[in-house]
PDB file of C-alpha atoms in Angstrom:
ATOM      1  CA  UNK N  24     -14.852  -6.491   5.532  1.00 62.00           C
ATOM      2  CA  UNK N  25     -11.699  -7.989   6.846  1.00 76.00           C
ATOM      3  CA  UNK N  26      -9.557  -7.466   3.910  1.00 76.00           C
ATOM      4  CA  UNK N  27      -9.932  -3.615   3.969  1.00 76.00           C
ATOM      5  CA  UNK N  28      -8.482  -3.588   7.787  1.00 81.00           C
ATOM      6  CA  UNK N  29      -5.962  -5.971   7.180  1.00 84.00           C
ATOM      7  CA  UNK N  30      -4.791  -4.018   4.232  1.00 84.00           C
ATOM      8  CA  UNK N  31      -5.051  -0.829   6.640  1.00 85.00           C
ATOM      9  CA  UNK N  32      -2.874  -2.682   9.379  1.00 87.00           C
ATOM     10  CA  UNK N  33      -0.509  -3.611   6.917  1.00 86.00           C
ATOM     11  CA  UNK N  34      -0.377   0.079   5.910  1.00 85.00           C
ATOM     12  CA  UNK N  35      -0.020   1.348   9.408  1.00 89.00           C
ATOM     13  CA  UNK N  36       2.797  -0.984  10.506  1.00 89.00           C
ATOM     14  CA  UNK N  37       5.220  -0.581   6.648  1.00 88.00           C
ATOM     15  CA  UNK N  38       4.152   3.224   7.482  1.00 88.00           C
ATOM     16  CA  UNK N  39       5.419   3.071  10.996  1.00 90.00           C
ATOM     17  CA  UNK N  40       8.490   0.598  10.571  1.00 88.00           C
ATOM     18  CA  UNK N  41       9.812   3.484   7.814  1.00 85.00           C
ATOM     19  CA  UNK N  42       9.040   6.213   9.728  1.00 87.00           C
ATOM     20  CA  UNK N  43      11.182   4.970  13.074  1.00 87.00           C
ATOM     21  CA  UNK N  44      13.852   3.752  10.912  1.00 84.00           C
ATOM     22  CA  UNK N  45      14.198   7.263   9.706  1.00 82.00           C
ATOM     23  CA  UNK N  46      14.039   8.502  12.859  1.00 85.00           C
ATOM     24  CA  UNK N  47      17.115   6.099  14.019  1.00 84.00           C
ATOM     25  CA  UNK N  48      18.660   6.849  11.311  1.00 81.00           C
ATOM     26  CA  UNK N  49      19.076  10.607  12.381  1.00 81.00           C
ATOM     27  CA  UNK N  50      21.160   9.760  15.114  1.00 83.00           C
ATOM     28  CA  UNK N  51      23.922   7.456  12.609  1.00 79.00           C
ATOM     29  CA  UNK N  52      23.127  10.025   9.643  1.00 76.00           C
ATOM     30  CA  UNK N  53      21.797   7.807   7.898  1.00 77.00           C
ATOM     31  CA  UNK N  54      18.495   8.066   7.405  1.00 78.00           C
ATOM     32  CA  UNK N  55      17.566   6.680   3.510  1.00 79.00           C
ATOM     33  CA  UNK N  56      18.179   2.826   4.547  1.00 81.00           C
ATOM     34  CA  UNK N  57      18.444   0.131   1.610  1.00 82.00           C
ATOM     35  CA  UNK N  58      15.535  -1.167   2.881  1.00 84.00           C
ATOM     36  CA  UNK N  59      13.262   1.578   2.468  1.00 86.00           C
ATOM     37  CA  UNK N  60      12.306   1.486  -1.164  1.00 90.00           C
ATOM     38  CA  UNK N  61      10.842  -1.776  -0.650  1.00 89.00           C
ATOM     39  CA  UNK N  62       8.957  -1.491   1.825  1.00 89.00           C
ATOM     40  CA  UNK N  63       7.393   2.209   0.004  1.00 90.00           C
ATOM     41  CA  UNK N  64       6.688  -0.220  -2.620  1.00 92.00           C
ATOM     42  CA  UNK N  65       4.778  -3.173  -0.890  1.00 91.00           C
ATOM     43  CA  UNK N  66       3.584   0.103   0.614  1.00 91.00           C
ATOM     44  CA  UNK N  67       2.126   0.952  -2.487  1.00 92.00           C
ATOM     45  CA  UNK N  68       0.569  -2.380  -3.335  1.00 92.00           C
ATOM     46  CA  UNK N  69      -1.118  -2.546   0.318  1.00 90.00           C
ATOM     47  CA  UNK N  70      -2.790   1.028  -0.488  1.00 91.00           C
ATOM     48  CA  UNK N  71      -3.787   0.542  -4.289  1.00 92.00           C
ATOM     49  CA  UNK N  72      -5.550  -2.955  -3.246  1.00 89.00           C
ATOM     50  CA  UNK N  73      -6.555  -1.195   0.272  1.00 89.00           C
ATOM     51  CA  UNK N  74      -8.030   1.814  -2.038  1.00 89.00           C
ATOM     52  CA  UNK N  75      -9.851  -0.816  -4.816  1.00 88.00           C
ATOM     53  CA  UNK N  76     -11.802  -2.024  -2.139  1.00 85.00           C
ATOM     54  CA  UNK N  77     -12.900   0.690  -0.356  1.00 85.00           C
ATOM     55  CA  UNK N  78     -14.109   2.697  -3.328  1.00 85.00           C
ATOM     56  CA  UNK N  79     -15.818  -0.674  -5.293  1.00 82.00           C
ATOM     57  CA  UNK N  80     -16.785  -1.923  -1.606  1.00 80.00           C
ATOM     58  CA  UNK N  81     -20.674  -2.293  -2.998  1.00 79.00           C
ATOM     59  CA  UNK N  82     -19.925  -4.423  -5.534  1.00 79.00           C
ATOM     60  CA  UNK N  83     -18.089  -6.897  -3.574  1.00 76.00           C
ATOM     61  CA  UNK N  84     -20.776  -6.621  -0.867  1.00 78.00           C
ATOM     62  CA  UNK N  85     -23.161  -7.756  -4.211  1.00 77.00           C
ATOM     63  CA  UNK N  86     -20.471 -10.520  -4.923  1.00 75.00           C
ATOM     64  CA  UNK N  87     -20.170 -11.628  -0.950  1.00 74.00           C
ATOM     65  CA  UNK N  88     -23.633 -11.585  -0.872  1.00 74.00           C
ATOM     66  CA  UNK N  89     -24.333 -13.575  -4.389  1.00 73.00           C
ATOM     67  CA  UNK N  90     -21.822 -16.190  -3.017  1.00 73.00           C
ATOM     68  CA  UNK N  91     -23.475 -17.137   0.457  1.00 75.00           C
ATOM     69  CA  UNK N  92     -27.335 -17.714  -1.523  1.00 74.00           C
ATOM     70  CA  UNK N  93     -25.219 -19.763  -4.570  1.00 71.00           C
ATOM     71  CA  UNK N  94     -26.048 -20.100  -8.298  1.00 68.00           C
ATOM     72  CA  UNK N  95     -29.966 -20.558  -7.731  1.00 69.00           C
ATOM     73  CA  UNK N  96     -30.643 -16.793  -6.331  1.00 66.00           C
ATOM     74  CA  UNK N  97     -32.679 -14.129  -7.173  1.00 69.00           C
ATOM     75  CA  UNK N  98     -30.017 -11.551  -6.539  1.00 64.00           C
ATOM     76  CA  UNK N  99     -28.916  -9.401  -9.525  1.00 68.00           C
ATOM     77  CA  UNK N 100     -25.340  -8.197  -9.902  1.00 66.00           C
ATOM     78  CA  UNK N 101     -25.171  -4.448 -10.200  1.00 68.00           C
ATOM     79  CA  UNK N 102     -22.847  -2.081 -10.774  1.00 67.00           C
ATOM     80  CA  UNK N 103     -18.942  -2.852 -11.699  1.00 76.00           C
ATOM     81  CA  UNK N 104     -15.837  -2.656 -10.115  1.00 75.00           C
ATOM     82  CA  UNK N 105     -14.433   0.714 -11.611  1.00 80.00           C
ATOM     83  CA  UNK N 106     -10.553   2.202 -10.744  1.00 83.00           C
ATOM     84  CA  UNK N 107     -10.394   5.593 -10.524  1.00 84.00           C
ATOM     85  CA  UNK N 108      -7.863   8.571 -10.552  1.00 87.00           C
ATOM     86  CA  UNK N 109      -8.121   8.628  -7.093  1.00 83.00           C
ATOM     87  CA  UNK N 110      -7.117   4.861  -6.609  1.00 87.00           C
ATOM     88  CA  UNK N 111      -4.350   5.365  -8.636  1.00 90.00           C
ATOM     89  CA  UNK N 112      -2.437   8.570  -7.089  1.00 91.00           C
ATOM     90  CA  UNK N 113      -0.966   7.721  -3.608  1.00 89.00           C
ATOM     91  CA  UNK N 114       0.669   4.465  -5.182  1.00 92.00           C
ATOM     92  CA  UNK N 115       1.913   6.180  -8.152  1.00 94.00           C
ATOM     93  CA  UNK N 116       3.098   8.748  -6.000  1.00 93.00           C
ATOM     94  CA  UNK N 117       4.615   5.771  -3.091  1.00 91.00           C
ATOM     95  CA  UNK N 118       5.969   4.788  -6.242  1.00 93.00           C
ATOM     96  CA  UNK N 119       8.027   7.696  -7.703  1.00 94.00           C
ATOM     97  CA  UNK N 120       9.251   8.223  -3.678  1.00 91.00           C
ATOM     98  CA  UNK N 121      10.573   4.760  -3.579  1.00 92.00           C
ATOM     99  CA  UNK N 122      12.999   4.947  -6.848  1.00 93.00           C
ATOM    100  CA  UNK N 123      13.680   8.823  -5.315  1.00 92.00           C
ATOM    101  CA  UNK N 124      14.942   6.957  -1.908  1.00 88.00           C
ATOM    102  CA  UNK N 125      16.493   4.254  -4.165  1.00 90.00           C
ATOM    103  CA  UNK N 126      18.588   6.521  -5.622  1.00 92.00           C
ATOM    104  CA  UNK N 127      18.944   8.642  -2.402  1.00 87.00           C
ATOM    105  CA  UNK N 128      20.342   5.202  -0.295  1.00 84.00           C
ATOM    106  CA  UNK N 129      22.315   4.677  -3.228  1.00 88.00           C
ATOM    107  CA  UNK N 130      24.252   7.763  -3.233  1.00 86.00           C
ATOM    108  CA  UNK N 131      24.677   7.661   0.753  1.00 81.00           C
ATOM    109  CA  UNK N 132      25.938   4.547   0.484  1.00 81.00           C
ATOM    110  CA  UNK N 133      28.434   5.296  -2.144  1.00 83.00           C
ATOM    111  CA  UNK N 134      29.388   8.739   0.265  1.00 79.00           C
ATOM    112  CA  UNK N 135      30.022   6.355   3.172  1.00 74.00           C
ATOM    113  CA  UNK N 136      32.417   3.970   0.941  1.00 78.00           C
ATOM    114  CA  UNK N 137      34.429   7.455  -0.306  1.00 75.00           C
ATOM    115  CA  UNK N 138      35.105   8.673   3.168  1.00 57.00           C
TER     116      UNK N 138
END
């Protein structure tokens, strides 16, 4: 499926573009970048849709599948697409780090302007 490793090259660049901009940032001090929070949040949306597939990947295999043979085949549709806890908890958690860098940028930023 070439929507589950797009999604995981999308997460493995916005992972590795925050990761070296913190670690440039340790030479400046300043290592929570405006930036950041949104790219933990498009982070986020990469992983929830990146997690969605992988866990329902069946029932889009069903749906792929249903698609090439048309309206006219015998194929049944089984099972449905279901979102778990687990699907849920790295972009909830992406989430809550993104508003906690928010504020984090926010109140370097003002520390910078005071000094």
């Amino acid at each position: 499926m070439y929507a589950t490793l797009v999604l995981f090259i999308a997460i493995t660049v916005i992972t590795s573009w925050v990761l070296i901009s913190a670690i440039r940032g340790f030479r400046t001090g300043n290592i929570f970048r405006k930036n950041h929070p949104a790219l933990l949040r498009w982070l986020a949306l990469c992983s929830f849709f990146y997690f969605t597939i992988l866990n329902n990947r069946e029932v889009f295999r069903q749906l792929a599948t249903k698609e090439i043979y048309g309206n006219l085949s015998p194929i049944e549709l089984f099972g449905s697409v279901q979102i778990g806890a687990e699907v849920l908890t790295a972009p909830l958690l992406l989430l809550i780090f993104a508003e906690l860098m928010k504020v984090a940028a926010q109140i370097n930023e003002d520390e910078a302007m005071t000094i």
